[in-house]
Structures are given as structure tokens and as C-alpha cells.
Coordinates of C-alpha atoms in Angstrom, one line a residue:
M1 CA 212.7 57.9 -70.5
I2 CA 210.0 55.3 -70.7
L3 CA 210.7 51.8 -72.2
V4 CA 207.8 49.8 -73.5
K5 CA 207.6 45.9 -73.4
T6 CA 204.9 44.5 -75.8
C7 CA 203.1 41.3 -75.8
F8 CA 204.7 40.4 -79.2
P9 CA 208.2 38.8 -78.8
E10 CA 209.2 39.9 -82.3
L11 CA 208.6 43.5 -81.5
N12 CA 210.5 43.2 -78.2
H13 CA 213.4 41.7 -80.1
L14 CA 213.5 44.6 -82.6
Q15 CA 213.3 47.0 -79.6
K16 CA 216.3 45.3 -78.1
M17 CA 218.1 45.8 -81.4
K18 CA 217.3 49.5 -81.3
K19 CA 215.2 49.3 -84.5
I20 CA 212.0 50.4 -82.8
I21 CA 212.5 53.4 -80.4
G22 CA 209.8 55.9 -79.4
R23 CA 211.1 59.4 -78.8
A24 CA 209.2 62.6 -77.8
P25 CA 211.8 65.4 -77.4
F26 CA 210.6 68.6 -75.6
K27 CA 212.3 71.6 -74.0
A28 CA 210.6 71.9 -70.6
D29 CA 212.6 71.6 -67.5
L30 CA 211.4 68.4 -65.7
I31 CA 211.7 67.6 -62.0
D32 CA 211.6 63.9 -61.5
P33 CA 210.9 62.6 -57.9
F34 CA 212.4 59.2 -58.8
G35 CA 215.1 60.0 -61.3
R36 CA 215.0 56.6 -62.9
P37 CA 213.4 55.1 -66.1
S38 CA 209.8 53.7 -66.0
D39 CA 209.4 50.2 -67.5
V40 CA 205.9 49.9 -68.9
A41 CA 205.3 46.1 -69.3
S42 CA 201.4 45.9 -69.7
F43 CA 198.2 47.9 -70.5
S44 CA 197.6 48.7 -66.9
D45 CA 201.0 50.1 -65.7
P46 CA 201.6 53.4 -64.0
S47 CA 199.9 56.7 -64.8
Y48 CA 201.7 60.1 -64.8
G49 CA 200.6 63.6 -64.2
F50 CA 202.4 66.8 -64.8
R51 CA 202.2 70.0 -62.8
K52 CA 203.7 73.3 -63.7
R53 CA 205.4 75.0 -60.8
K54 CA 205.7 78.6 -59.9
D55 CA 209.4 78.6 -61.1
G56 CA 208.3 77.5 -64.6
K57 CA 209.5 74.0 -64.2
V58 CA 207.4 70.8 -64.7
E59 CA 207.1 68.2 -62.1
V60 CA 206.4 64.6 -63.1
I61 CA 203.9 63.2 -60.6
F62 CA 203.9 59.5 -60.4
L63 CA 200.4 57.9 -59.8
P64 CA 198.8 61.3 -59.3
W65 CA 195.7 59.7 -57.8
H66 CA 197.5 57.9 -55.1
R67 CA 198.3 59.1 -51.5
R68 CA 195.8 62.1 -51.5
N69 CA 193.0 62.3 -49.1
G70 CA 193.4 58.6 -48.0
H71 CA 196.8 59.5 -46.7
S72 CA 195.9 62.6 -44.9
I73 CA 196.4 62.9 -41.1
T74 CA 193.5 65.4 -41.1
M75 CA 191.2 62.7 -42.6
G76 CA 192.4 60.3 -39.9
A77 CA 191.5 62.7 -37.1
F78 CA 188.1 63.4 -38.7
F79 CA 187.1 59.7 -38.8
A80 CA 188.6 59.2 -35.2
A81 CA 186.3 62.1 -34.0
L82 CA 183.4 60.6 -35.8
V83 CA 183.9 57.3 -34.2
Y84 CA 184.3 59.0 -30.7
I85 CA 180.9 60.6 -31.2
L86 CA 179.1 57.4 -32.3
T87 CA 180.6 55.3 -29.5
S88 CA 179.6 58.1 -27.0
L89 CA 176.0 57.8 -28.3
L90 CA 176.0 54.1 -28.2
N91 CA 177.4 54.0 -24.6
T92 CA 179.7 51.0 -25.3
P93 CA 181.6 49.4 -22.3
V94 CA 184.9 50.4 -23.9
P95 CA 185.6 54.2 -23.4
P96 CA 185.0 56.4 -26.5
Y97 CA 188.6 57.6 -26.6
V98 CA 189.9 54.1 -26.9
W99 CA 187.7 53.6 -30.1
A100 CA 189.0 56.9 -31.4
M101 CA 192.6 56.0 -30.7
A102 CA 192.1 52.6 -32.4
V103 CA 191.1 54.4 -35.5
F104 CA 193.6 57.3 -35.5
F105 CA 196.9 55.7 -34.6
P106 CA 196.8 52.9 -37.2
W107 CA 195.8 55.6 -39.8
L108 CA 198.8 57.8 -38.6
L109 CA 201.3 54.8 -38.6
H110 CA 200.2 54.1 -42.2
V111 CA 201.0 57.7 -43.2
I112 CA 204.2 57.8 -41.4
I113 CA 205.5 54.4 -42.8
D114 CA 204.5 55.6 -46.4
Q115 CA 206.3 58.8 -45.8
F116 CA 209.7 57.0 -45.6
G117 CA 209.5 56.4 -49.4
H118 CA 209.9 58.6 -52.4
M119 CA 206.3 59.4 -53.2
G120 CA 205.2 61.3 -50.0
N121 CA 201.7 62.1 -49.0
N122 CA 199.1 64.9 -49.0
L123 CA 199.5 65.2 -45.1
F124 CA 196.8 67.7 -44.4
W125 CA 194.2 67.5 -47.2
P126 CA 191.9 69.3 -47.7
F127 CA 194.1 72.2 -46.4
T128 CA 197.0 71.2 -48.5
R129 CA 196.7 70.6 -52.3
H130 CA 199.7 68.5 -53.3
R131 CA 201.7 65.7 -52.1
N132 CA 204.9 66.5 -50.2
S133 CA 208.3 65.0 -50.9
G134 CA 208.9 61.5 -49.3
L135 CA 212.0 61.1 -47.0
G136 CA 213.6 58.8 -49.6
L137 CA 214.9 56.4 -47.1
V138 CA 213.4 53.2 -48.6
S139 CA 211.6 51.9 -51.7
A140 CA 208.0 50.6 -51.5
S141 CA 209.2 47.6 -53.6
D142 CA 212.0 46.7 -51.1
P143 CA 211.0 43.2 -49.8
Y144 CA 213.2 43.6 -46.5
W145 CA 211.4 46.9 -45.6
N146 CA 208.0 45.3 -46.3
F147 CA 208.9 42.3 -44.2
F148 CA 210.2 44.4 -41.4
V149 CA 206.9 46.4 -41.1
V150 CA 204.5 43.6 -41.4
Y151 CA 206.4 41.2 -39.2
S152 CA 207.0 43.8 -36.5
S153 CA 203.4 44.8 -36.5
V154 CA 202.3 41.2 -36.2
A155 CA 204.8 40.5 -33.3
L156 CA 203.6 43.6 -31.4
I157 CA 199.9 42.6 -31.9
F158 CA 200.7 39.2 -30.3
W159 CA 202.4 40.8 -27.4
N160 CA 199.6 43.1 -26.7
M161 CA 197.0 40.3 -27.0
N162 CA 199.0 38.1 -24.6
H163 CA 198.9 40.9 -22.0
A164 CA 195.2 41.6 -22.4
A165 CA 194.2 37.9 -22.1
Q166 CA 196.2 36.5 -19.1
S167 CA 193.0 35.6 -17.3
W168 CA 192.2 32.7 -19.7
L169 CA 195.7 31.9 -21.1
S170 CA 197.4 28.6 -20.2
A171 CA 200.2 28.6 -17.6
E172 CA 202.8 28.5 -20.4
A173 CA 201.3 31.4 -22.2
V174 CA 200.9 33.4 -19.0
A175 CA 204.6 32.8 -18.2
W176 CA 205.5 34.0 -21.8
S177 CA 203.2 37.0 -21.6
G178 CA 205.1 38.1 -18.4
V179 CA 208.4 38.3 -20.4
S180 CA 209.9 41.7 -20.3
L181 CA 209.0 44.0 -23.1
W182 CA 212.7 44.7 -24.1
Y183 CA 213.6 41.0 -23.9
Y184 CA 210.6 40.2 -26.1
A185 CA 211.5 42.9 -28.6
L186 CA 215.1 41.8 -28.7
L187 CA 214.5 38.1 -29.0
V188 CA 211.5 38.0 -31.4
I189 CA 212.1 41.2 -33.5
V190 CA 215.6 42.6 -33.3
I191 CA 217.7 39.6 -33.6
L192 CA 215.7 37.9 -36.2
L193 CA 215.4 41.1 -38.4
A194 CA 219.2 41.7 -37.9
I195 CA 220.0 38.3 -39.3
I196 CA 217.8 38.7 -42.2
G197 CA 219.1 42.3 -42.8
G198 CA 222.7 40.9 -42.7
L199 CA 221.9 38.2 -45.2
T200 CA 220.1 40.8 -47.5
L201 CA 223.2 43.1 -47.2
I202 CA 225.6 40.3 -48.2
Y203 CA 223.4 39.2 -51.1
K204 CA 223.2 42.8 -52.5
T205 CA 226.9 43.4 -52.0
Y206 CA 228.4 40.2 -53.4
F207 CA 225.7 38.4 -55.5
E208 CA 223.0 40.7 -56.8
G209 CA 223.6 41.5 -60.6
K210 CA 226.6 39.4 -60.7
G211 CA 224.9 36.7 -63.0
E212 CA 224.5 36.7 -66.7
G213 CA 221.3 38.1 -68.2
E214 CA 219.7 41.0 -69.7
P215 CA 221.1 44.4 -68.8
P216 CA 218.9 46.5 -66.4
V217 CA 216.4 48.8 -67.9
K218 CA 218.2 51.9 -66.5
S219 CA 221.3 50.9 -68.6
A220 CA 219.3 50.5 -71.7
A221 CA 217.7 53.9 -71.2
A222 CA 221.1 55.6 -70.5
R223 CA 222.4 54.1 -73.8
I224 CA 219.4 55.4 -75.7
I225 CA 219.6 58.9 -74.4
E226 CA 223.4 59.0 -75.1
E227 CA 222.6 58.3 -78.9
L228 CA 220.2 61.2 -79.1
P229 CA 221.4 64.3 -81.0
E230 CA 222.7 66.8 -78.4
D231 CA 219.9 69.2 -79.2
Q232 CA 217.3 66.6 -78.2
Q233 CA 218.9 65.5 -75.1
M234 CA 217.2 66.7 -72.0
E235 CA 218.3 67.0 -68.3
I236 CA 215.8 65.7 -65.7
E237 CA 216.3 67.3 -62.3
E238 CA 215.6 65.1 -59.4
R239 CA 213.5 66.6 -56.6
P240 CA 215.9 67.2 -53.8
V241 CA 215.4 65.0 -50.7
P242 CA 214.9 66.6 -47.2
P243 CA 218.0 67.2 -45.0
L244 CA 219.3 64.0 -43.3
L245 CA 218.2 65.3 -39.8
I246 CA 214.6 65.7 -40.9
R247 CA 214.7 62.3 -42.6
L248 CA 216.0 60.6 -39.5
M249 CA 213.1 62.1 -37.5
G250 CA 210.7 59.8 -39.3
P251 CA 212.1 56.5 -37.7
I252 CA 212.4 58.3 -34.4
I253 CA 208.8 59.3 -34.4
L254 CA 207.7 55.8 -35.6
A255 CA 209.7 54.2 -32.8
G256 CA 208.1 56.4 -30.2
I257 CA 204.5 55.7 -31.4
L258 CA 205.4 51.9 -31.3
L259 CA 206.8 52.0 -27.9
F260 CA 203.8 53.8 -26.6
F261 CA 201.6 51.1 -27.9
I262 CA 203.9 48.3 -26.6
Q263 CA 204.0 49.8 -23.1
F264 CA 200.5 51.2 -22.6
G265 CA 198.3 49.7 -25.4
W266 CA 197.2 46.6 -23.5
S267 CA 196.2 48.5 -20.4
L268 CA 194.1 51.1 -22.1

């Protein structure tokens, strides 16, 4: 179900009154990775693709142009190899493998972090043709998740920079750079994010959606579907998420890579 907001207030008012409703019934069995309505609010909103599967069902592909070759581990390895060759020819003071790692691991981390969402990635393009299913653990629009990723990355960058520059740091900075890795992570990252996470959970549990206002788009879509004649109603099957054990492997792998960089990144 797609609900359209126009730039004309009078049309939006009529749409709220259910006097303007666009319907396009069809009989195909759909598989929707998101399982929720799409709110089209401007002329440049999301694009959709439709792919017929071998079982005859039709999969709705959200942003079909996104997360393809640019989110492929194979492409990351290719660019890392290219940088390795170029730096070997240039005879740089930094070993070529360090340059290659500086290209590959950030690329890999980007792919892994994006894999936590619903959209997934085409992990091994050009050997694979389609995006796989995301782990479905988080939403790309979740502000807490985005803050966690960005803030943790910046904190780790600062830790590595301090360890790599002790020769010219002030006495206070040298003392701070000598702080235990685990103490730094606990003090700067874990405690702060735990406090913010707790406040976020309290807000979502006790305050979010409690105020007066317009009903959410999902409720409006559900009401419209209920009003359709029975022969025009359609069931949209959600793409099944991977098993919980496989979904939990994502954070474990991410934590392992981050710990590797924290422990050894500054000494490479």
C-alpha cells in the first residue's frame, strides 16, 4: 500500500476524508522485505523494482539501484589489491599491505554495518546478481543506531591517533593515550551509549506515540485495506529473516574487527 501526500493542502484534506484513494488491485503473490506501507511525500521519493522469482512469486525491491556493486566485498578486495600494486610501484615509506588494509577494512565494515538492516547487500558482485536479505536487526533511520556507529568510530579513531602520535603529544595527552584500551572503551563508549540507550528505551516505552496527532501512516493503510472488497484484498508475504543465531553473528564479527583495529591498528 502506497499513500501519497501532495503539495496541495486541499487534496491532502480530501485524501484524509477517504474521498481520493488510488487503488491498483492485482493477483500476484508479493514478497515484501519491509512489510509496511511506503509514504510518498515528494516527487523524488523511493523507487521500486519487481523481480519474478523461480517459485512464481514477485519480490518488491526497494531502491533497486542501491547497495549493489558499491556494497560488494569483492569490489573492496579489488580496490585494495589495486592500491597494493600502486603503492608497491611507488615505493612508499608505509608498507603496501597497510595501504591495502586501509582500503579494504573500512569498505568491509561499511558492508557489515549495512547488513544489519533490512535491505541487505549484493555481497559478492559480480559473482552474485541480487541483494541478499538483511539481518533485520536495526532500521537505517534509527537515530540511536546511527549515533552508535558514528560516535564509536570517532572514539576509536581518536584512540588510535593518540597511540600513533605519543612522540609529540603533551604530557597530559600522553598520560591519556596510555589508558588501558578496555578502560577507555568502558568510559568513553560503553557507559555513554548505555545511558543514551536507556533514555531512548524509556522514551519509546512510555512517551512515544502517546500524544495527540495524526494517526500513523501504517494505521491509515490498514484501514483502507480493510475497506476493500474481499476479492480485491491481497496478502503481502514478508521475506523471512535469517535465523537468530546467524543474525547474532553480525555483531560478533563487527566487534571482532573493531577490537583488532583497537589492539593492533596503531602499531601496523
